[in-house]
PDB file of C-alpha atoms (C1' of nucleotides) in Angstrom:
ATOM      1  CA  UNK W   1     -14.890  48.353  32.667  1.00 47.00           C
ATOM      2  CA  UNK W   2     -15.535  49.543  29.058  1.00 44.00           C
ATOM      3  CA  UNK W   3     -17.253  53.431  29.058  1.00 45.00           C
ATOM      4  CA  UNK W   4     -19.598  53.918  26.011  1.00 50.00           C
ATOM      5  CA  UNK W   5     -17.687  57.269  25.528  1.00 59.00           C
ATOM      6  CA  UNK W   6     -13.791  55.714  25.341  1.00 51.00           C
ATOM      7  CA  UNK W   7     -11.601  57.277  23.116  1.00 51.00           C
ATOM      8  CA  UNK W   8     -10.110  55.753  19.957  1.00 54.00           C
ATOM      9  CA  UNK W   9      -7.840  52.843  21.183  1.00 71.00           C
ATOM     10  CA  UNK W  10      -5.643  53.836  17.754  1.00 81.00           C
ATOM     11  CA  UNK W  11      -4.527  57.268  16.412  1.00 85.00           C
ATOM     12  CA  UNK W  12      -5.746  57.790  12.302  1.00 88.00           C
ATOM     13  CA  UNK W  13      -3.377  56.867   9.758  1.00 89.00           C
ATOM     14  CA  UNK W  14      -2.812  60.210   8.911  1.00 87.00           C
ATOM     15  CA  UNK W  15      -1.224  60.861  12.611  1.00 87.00           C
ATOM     16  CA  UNK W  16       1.346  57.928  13.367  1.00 88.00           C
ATOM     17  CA  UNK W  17       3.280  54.995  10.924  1.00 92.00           C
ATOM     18  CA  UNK W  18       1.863  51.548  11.893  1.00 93.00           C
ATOM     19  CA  UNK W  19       4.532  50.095  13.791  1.00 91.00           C
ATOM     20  CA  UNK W  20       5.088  46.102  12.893  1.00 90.00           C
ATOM     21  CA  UNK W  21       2.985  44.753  15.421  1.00 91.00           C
ATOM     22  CA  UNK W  22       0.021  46.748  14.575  1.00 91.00           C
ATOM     23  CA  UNK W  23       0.197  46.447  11.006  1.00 94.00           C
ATOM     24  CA  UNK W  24      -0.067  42.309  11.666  1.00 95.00           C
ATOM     25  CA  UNK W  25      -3.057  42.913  13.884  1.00 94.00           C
ATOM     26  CA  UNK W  26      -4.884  45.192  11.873  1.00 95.00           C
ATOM     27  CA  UNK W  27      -4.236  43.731   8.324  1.00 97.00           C
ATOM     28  CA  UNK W  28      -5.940  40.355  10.315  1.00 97.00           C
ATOM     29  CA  UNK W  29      -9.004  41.888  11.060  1.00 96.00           C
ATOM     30  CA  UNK W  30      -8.875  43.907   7.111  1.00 97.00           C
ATOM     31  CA  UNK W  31      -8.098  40.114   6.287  1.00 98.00           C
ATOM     32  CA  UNK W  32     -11.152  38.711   7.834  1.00 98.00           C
ATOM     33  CA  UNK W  33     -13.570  41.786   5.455  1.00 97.00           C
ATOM     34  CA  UNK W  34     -10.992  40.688   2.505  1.00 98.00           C
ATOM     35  CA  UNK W  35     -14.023  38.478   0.712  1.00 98.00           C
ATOM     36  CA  UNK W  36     -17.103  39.209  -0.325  1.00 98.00           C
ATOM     37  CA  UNK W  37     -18.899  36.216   1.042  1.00 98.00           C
ATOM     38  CA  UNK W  38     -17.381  37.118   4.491  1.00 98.00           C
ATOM     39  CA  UNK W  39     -18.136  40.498   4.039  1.00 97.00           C
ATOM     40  CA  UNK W  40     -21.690  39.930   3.165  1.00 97.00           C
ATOM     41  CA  UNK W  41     -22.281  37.562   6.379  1.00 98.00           C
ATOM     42  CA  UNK W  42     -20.840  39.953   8.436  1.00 97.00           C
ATOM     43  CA  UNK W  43     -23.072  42.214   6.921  1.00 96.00           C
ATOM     44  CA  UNK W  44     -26.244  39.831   7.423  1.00 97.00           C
ATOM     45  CA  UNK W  45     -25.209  39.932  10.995  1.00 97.00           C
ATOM     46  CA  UNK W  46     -24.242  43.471  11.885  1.00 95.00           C
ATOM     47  CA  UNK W  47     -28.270  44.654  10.356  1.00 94.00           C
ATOM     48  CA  UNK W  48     -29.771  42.342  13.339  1.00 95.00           C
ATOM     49  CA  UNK W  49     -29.018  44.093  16.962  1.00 93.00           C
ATOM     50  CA  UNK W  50     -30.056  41.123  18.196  1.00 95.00           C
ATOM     51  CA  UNK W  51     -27.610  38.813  15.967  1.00 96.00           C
ATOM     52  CA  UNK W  52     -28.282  36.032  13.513  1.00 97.00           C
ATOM     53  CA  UNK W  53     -28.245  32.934  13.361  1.00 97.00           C
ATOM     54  CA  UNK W  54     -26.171  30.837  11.499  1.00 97.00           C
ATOM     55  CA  UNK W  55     -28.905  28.480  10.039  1.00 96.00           C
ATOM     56  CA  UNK W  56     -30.406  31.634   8.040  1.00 95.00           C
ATOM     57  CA  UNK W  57     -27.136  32.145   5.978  1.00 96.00           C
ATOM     58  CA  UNK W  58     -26.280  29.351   3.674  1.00 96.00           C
ATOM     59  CA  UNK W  59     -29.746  30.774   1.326  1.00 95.00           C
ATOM     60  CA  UNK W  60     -28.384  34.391   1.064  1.00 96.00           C
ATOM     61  CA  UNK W  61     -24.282  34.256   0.279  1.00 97.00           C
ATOM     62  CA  UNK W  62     -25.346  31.189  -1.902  1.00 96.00           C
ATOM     63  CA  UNK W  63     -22.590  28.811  -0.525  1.00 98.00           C
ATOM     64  CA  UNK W  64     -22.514  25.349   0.888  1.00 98.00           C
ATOM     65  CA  UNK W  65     -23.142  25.049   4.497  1.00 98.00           C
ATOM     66  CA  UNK W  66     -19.251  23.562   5.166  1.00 98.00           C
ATOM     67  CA  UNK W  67     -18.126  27.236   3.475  1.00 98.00           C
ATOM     68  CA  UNK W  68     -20.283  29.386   5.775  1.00 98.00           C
ATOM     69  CA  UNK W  69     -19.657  27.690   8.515  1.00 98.00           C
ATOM     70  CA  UNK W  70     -15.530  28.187   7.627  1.00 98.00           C
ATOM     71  CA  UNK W  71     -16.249  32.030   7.024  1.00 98.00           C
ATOM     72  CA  UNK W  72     -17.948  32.253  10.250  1.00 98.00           C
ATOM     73  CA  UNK W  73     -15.498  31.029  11.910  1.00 98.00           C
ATOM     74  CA  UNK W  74     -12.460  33.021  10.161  1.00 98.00           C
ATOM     75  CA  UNK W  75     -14.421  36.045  11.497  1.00 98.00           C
ATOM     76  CA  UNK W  76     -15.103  34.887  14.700  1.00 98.00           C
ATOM     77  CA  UNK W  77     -11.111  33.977  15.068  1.00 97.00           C
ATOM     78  CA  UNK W  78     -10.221  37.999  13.758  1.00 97.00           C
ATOM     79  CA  UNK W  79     -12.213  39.536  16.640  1.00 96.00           C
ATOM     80  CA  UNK W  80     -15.354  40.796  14.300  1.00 97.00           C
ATOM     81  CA  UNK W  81     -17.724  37.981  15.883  1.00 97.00           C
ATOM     82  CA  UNK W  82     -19.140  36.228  18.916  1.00 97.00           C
ATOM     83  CA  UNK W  83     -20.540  32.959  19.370  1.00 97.00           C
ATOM     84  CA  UNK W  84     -23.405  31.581  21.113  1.00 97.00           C
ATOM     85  CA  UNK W  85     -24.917  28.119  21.109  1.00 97.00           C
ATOM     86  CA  UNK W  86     -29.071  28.367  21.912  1.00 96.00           C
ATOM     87  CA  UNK W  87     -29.630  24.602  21.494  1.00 95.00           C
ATOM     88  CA  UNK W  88     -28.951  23.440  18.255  1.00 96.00           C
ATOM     89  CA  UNK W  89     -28.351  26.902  16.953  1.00 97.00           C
ATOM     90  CA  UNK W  90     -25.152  29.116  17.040  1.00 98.00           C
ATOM     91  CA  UNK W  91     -25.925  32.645  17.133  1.00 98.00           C
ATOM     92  CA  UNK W  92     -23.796  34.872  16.137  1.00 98.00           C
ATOM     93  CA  UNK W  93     -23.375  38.913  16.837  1.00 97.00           C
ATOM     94  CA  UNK W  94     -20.588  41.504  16.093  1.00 96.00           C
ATOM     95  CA  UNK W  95     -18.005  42.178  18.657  1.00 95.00           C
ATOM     96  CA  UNK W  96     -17.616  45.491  18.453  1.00 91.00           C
ATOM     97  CA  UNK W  97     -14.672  45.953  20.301  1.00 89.00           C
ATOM     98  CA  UNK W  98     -13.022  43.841  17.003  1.00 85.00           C
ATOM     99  CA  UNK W  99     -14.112  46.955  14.761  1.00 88.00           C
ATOM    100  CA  UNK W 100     -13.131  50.214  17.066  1.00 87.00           C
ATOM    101  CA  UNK W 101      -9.233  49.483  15.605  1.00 80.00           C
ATOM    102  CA  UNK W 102     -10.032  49.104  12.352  1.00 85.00           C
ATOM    103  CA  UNK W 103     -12.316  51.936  12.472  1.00 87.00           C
ATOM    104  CA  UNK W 104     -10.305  54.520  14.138  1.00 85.00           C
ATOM    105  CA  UNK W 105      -7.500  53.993  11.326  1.00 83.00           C
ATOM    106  CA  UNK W 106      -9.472  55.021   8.871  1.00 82.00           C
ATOM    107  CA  UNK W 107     -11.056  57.895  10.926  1.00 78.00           C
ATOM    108  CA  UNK W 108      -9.354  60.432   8.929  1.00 71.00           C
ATOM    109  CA  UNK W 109     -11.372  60.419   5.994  1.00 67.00           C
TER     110      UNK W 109
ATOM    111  CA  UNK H   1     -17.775  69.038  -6.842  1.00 47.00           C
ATOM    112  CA  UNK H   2     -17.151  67.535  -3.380  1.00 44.00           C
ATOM    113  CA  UNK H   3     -17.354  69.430  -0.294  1.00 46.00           C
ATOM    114  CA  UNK H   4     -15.397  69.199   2.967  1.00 52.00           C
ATOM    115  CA  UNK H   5     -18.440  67.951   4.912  1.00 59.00           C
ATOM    116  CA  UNK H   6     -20.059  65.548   2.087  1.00 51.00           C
ATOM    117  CA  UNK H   7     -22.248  63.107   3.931  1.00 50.00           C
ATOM    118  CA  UNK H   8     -20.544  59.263   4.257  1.00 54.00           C
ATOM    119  CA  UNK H   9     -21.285  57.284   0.732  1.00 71.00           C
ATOM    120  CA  UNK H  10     -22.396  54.551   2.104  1.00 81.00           C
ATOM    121  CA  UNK H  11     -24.676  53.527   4.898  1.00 84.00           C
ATOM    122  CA  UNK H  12     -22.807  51.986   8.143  1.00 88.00           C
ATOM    123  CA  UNK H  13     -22.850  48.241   8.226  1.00 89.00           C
ATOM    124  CA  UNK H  14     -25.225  48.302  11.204  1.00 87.00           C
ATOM    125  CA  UNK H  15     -28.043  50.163   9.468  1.00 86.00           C
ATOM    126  CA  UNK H  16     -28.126  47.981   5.914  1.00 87.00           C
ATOM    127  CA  UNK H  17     -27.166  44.340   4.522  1.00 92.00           C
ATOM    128  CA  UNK H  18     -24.434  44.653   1.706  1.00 93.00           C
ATOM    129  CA  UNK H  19     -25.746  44.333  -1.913  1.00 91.00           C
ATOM    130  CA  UNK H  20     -23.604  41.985  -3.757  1.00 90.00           C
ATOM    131  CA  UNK H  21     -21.435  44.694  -5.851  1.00 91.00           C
ATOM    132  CA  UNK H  22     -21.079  46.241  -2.669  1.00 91.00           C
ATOM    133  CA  UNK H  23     -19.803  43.524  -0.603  1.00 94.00           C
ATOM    134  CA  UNK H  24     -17.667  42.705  -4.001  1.00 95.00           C
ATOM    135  CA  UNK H  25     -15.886  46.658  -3.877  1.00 94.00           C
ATOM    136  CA  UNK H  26     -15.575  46.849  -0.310  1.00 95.00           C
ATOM    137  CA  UNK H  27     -13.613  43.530  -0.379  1.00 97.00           C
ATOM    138  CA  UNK H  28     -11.262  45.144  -2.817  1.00 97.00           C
ATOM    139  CA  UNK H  29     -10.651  47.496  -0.650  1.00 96.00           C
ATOM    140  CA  UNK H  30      -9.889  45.554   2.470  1.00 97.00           C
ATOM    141  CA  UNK H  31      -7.791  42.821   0.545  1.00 98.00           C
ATOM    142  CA  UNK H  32      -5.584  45.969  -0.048  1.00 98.00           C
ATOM    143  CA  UNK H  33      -5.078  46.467   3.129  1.00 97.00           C
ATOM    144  CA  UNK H  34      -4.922  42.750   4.431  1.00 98.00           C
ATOM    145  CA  UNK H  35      -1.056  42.568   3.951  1.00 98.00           C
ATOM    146  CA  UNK H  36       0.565  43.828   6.695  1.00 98.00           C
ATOM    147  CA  UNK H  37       3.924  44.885   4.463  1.00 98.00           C
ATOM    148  CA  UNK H  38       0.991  47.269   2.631  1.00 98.00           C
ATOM    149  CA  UNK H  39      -0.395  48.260   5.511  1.00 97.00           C
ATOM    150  CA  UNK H  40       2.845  49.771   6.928  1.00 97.00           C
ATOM    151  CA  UNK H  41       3.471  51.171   2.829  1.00 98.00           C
ATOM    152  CA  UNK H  42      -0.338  52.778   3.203  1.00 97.00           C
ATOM    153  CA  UNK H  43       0.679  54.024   6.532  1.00 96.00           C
ATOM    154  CA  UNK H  44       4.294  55.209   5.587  1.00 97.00           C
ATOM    155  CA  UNK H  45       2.509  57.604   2.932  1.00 97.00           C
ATOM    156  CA  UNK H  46      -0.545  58.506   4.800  1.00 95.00           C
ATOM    157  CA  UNK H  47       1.591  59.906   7.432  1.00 94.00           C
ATOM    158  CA  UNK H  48       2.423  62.188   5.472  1.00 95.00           C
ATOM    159  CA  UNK H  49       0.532  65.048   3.740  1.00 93.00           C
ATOM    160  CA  UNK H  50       3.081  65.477   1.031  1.00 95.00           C
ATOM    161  CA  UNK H  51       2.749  62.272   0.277  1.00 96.00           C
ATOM    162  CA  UNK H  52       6.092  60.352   0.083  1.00 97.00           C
ATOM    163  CA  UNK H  53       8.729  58.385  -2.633  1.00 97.00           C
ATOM    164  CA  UNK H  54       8.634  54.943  -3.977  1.00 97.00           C
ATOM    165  CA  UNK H  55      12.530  55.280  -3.409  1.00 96.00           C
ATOM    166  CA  UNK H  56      12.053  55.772   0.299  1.00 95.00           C
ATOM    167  CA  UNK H  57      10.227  52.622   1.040  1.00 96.00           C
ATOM    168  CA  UNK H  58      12.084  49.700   0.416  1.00 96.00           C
ATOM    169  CA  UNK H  59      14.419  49.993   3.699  1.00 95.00           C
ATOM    170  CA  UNK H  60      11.314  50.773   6.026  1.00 96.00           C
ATOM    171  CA  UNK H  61       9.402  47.636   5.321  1.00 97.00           C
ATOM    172  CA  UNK H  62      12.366  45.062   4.400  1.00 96.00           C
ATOM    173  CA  UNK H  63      11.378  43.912   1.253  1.00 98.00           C
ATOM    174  CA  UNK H  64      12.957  43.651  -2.090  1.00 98.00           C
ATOM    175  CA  UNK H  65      12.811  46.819  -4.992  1.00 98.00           C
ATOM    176  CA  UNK H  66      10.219  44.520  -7.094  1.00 98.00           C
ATOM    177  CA  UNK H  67       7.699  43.262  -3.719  1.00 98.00           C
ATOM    178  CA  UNK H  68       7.662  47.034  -3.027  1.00 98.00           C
ATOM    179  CA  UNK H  69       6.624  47.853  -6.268  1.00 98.00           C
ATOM    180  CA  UNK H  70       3.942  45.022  -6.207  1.00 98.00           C
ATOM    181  CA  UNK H  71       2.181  46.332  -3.355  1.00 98.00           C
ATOM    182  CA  UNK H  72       1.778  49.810  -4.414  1.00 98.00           C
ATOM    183  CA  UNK H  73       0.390  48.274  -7.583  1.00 98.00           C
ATOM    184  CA  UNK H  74      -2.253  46.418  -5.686  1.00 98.00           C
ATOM    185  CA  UNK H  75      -3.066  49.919  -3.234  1.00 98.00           C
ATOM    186  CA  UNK H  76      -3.268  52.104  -5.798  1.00 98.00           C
ATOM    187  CA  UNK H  77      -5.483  49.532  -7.971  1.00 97.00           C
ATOM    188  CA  UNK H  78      -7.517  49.614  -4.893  1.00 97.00           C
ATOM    189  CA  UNK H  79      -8.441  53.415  -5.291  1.00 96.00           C
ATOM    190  CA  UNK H  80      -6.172  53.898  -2.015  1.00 97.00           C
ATOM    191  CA  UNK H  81      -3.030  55.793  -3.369  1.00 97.00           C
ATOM    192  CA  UNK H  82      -2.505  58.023  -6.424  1.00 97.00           C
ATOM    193  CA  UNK H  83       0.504  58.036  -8.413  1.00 97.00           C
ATOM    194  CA  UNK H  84       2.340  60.853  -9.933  1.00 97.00           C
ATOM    195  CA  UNK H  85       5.736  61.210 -11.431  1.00 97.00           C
ATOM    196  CA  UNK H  86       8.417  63.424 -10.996  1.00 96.00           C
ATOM    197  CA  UNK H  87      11.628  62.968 -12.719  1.00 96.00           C
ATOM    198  CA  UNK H  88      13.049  59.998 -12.087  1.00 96.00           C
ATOM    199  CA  UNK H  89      10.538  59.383  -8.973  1.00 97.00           C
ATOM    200  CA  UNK H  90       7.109  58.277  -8.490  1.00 98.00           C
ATOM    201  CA  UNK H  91       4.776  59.925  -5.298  1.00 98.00           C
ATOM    202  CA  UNK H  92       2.157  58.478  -3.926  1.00 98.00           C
ATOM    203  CA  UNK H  93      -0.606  60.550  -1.867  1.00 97.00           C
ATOM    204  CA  UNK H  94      -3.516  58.753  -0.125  1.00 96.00           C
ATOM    205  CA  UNK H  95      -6.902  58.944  -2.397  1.00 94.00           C
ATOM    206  CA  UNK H  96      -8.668  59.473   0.640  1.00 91.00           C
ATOM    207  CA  UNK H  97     -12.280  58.927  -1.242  1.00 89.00           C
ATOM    208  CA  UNK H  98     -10.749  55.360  -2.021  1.00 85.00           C
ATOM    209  CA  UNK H  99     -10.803  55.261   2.039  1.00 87.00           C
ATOM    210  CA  UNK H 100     -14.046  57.075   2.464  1.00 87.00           C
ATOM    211  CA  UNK H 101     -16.436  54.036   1.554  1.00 80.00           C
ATOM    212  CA  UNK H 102     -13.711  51.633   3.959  1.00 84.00           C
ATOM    213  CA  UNK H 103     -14.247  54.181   6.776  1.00 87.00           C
ATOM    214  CA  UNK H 104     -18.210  54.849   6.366  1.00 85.00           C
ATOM    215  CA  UNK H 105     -18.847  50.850   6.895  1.00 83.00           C
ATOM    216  CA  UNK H 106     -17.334  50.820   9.880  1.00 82.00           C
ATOM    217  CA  UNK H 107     -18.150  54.056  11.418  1.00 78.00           C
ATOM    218  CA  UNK H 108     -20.757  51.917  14.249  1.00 71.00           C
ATOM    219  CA  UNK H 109     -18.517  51.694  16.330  1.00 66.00           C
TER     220      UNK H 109
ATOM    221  C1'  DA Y   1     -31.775   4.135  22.102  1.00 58.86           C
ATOM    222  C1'  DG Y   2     -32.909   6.075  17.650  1.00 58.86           C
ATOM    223  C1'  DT Y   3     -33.851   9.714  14.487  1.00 58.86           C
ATOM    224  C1'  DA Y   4     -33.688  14.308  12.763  1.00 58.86           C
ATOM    225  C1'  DT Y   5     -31.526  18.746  12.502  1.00 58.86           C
ATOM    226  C1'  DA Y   6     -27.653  22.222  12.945  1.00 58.86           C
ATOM    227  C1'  DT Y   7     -23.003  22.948  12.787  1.00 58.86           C
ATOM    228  C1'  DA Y   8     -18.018  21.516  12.473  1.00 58.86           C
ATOM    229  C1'  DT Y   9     -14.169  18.959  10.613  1.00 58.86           C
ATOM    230  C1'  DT Y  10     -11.570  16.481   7.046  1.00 58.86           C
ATOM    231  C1'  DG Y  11      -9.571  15.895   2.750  1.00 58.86           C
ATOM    232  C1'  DA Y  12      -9.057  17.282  -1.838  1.00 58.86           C
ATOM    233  C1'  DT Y  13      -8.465  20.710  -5.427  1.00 58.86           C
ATOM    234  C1'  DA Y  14      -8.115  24.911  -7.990  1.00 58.86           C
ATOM    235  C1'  DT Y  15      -6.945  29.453  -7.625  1.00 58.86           C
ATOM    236  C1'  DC Y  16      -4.596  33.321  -5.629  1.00 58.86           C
ATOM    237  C1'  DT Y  17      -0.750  35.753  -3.574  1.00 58.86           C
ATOM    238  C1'  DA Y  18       3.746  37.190  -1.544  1.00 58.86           C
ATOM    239  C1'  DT Y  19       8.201  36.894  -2.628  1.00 58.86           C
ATOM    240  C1'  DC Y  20      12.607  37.227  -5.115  1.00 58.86           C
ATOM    241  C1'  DA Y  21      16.190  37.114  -8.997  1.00 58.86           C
ATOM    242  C1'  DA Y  22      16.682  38.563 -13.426  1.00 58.86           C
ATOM    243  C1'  DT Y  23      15.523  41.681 -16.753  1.00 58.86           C
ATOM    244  C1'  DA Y  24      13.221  45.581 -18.947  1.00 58.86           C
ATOM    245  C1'  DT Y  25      11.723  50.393 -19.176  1.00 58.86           C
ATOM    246  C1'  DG Y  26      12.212  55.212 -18.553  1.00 58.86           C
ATOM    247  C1'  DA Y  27      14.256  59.474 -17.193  1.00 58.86           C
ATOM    248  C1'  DA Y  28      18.390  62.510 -16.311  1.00 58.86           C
ATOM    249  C1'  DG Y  29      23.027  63.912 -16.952  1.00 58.86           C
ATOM    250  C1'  DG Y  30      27.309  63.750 -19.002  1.00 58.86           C
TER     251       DG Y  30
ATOM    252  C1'  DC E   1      24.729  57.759 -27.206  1.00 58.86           C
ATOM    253  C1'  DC E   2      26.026  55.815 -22.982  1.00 58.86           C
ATOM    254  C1'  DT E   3      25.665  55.395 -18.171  1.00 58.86           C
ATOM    255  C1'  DT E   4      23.262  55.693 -13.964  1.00 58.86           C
ATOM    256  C1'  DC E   5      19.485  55.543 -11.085  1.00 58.86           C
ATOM    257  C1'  DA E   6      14.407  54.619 -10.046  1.00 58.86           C
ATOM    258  C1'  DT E   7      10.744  51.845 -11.019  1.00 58.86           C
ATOM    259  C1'  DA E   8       8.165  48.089 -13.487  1.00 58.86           C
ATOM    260  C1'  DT E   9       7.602  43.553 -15.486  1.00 58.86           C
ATOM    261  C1'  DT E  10       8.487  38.589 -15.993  1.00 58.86           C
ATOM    262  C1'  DG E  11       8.947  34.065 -14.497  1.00 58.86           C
ATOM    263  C1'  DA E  12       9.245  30.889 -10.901  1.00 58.86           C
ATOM    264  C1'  DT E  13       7.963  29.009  -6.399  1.00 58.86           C
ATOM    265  C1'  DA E  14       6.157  28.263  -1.853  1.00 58.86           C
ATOM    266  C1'  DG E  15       2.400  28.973   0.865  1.00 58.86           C
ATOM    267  C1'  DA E  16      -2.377  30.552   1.672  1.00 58.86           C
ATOM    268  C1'  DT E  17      -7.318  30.265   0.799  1.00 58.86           C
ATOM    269  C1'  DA E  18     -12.081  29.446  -1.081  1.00 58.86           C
ATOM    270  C1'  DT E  19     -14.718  25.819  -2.174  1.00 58.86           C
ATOM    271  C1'  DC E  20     -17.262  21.422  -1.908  1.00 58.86           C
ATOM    272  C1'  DA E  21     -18.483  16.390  -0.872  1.00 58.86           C
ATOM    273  C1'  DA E  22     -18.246  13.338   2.684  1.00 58.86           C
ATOM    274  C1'  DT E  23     -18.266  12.614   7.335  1.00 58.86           C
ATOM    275  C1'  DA E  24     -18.332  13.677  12.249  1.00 58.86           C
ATOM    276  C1'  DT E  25     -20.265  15.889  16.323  1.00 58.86           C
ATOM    277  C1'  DA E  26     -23.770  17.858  19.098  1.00 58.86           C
ATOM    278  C1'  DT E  27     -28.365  18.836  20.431  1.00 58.86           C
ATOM    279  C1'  DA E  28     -33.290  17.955  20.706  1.00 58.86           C
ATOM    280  C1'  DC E  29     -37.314  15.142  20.319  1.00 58.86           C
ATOM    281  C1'  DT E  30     -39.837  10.839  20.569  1.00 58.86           C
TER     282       DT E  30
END
DNA sequence: AGTATATATTGATATCTATCAATATGAAGG
DNA sequence: CCTTCATATTGATAGATATCAATATATACT
């Protein structure tokens, strides 16, 4: 069970040195944010609470479908995304749980 | 001037799609940190308020003199470190405004 | 079954990047 | 000036990645 309330699962950068194991999980998930096209689809996704789907994408980051659909994916595989099929559509929405790390480094700013 | 409190600089990526320059900075930013040898470099001088020495940083992350160099190149052309000589040494501190837009993106979760 | 639509995979290519050895630059001290 | 030490640059290379056209797969509808 996952409280709405939990604490930081990382301390700030400020507090601790990454340790090697942490610095090759988190620089996957900085990684998968490292391009703008990426960024901007994750960005299309995380404005919807209700997620996107991945039909509505290919107009607005201006690439062919095969290159969304490989960006999609490369997020999906770093934790920022989840996938759901609804028929011929995959929907996708942000896993938050993919972010908290991430976010919580950076918390010292 | 800049207070202590300034509001975040950008919206969080829940509450607005990215804007094309956007999306293009931000990835800057987290291409910086998407190498896991800069990652632990970022984290060996945020650790530390004085900030810390170029000279100190080879051993810590295994790498040679010249890859050491490289990356705190590519951080500090990021807006992440700052540079400043002394003597024969260079110091790096965190730019924690580089950070601040990073941080602000991500603060959903 | 056959067709249309949405997404994924494959294969190819051009560009980028992490890395190191060798070398250059720059500062300090004799 | 010459040497030493810290850092930067250059040049080379192996591996990663962003991209697309072509093709495959999967679902829905008739």
């Amino acid at each position: 069970m996952q409280t709405t309330f939990s604490a930081p699962s990382r301390p700030a950068i400020t507090e601790a040195v990454l340790d090697e194991p942490s610095s090759n999980r988190l620089a996957e998930v900085f990684a998968a944010l490292s391009d703008p096209v990426r960024l901007r689809l994750f960005s299309l996704i995380a404005a919807r609470p209700e997620g996107a789907c991945a039909c509505e994408m290919v107009g607005p980051v201006n690439r062919s479908q095969p290159t969304v659909s490989h960006h999609l994916k490369a997020l999906e595989a770093a934790g920022l995304l989840s996938r759901e099929r609804r028929g011929r559509w995959i929907w996708y929405q942000v896993d938050r749980s993919g972010l908290r790390d991430a976010a919580s480094l950076l918390d010292c700013c």
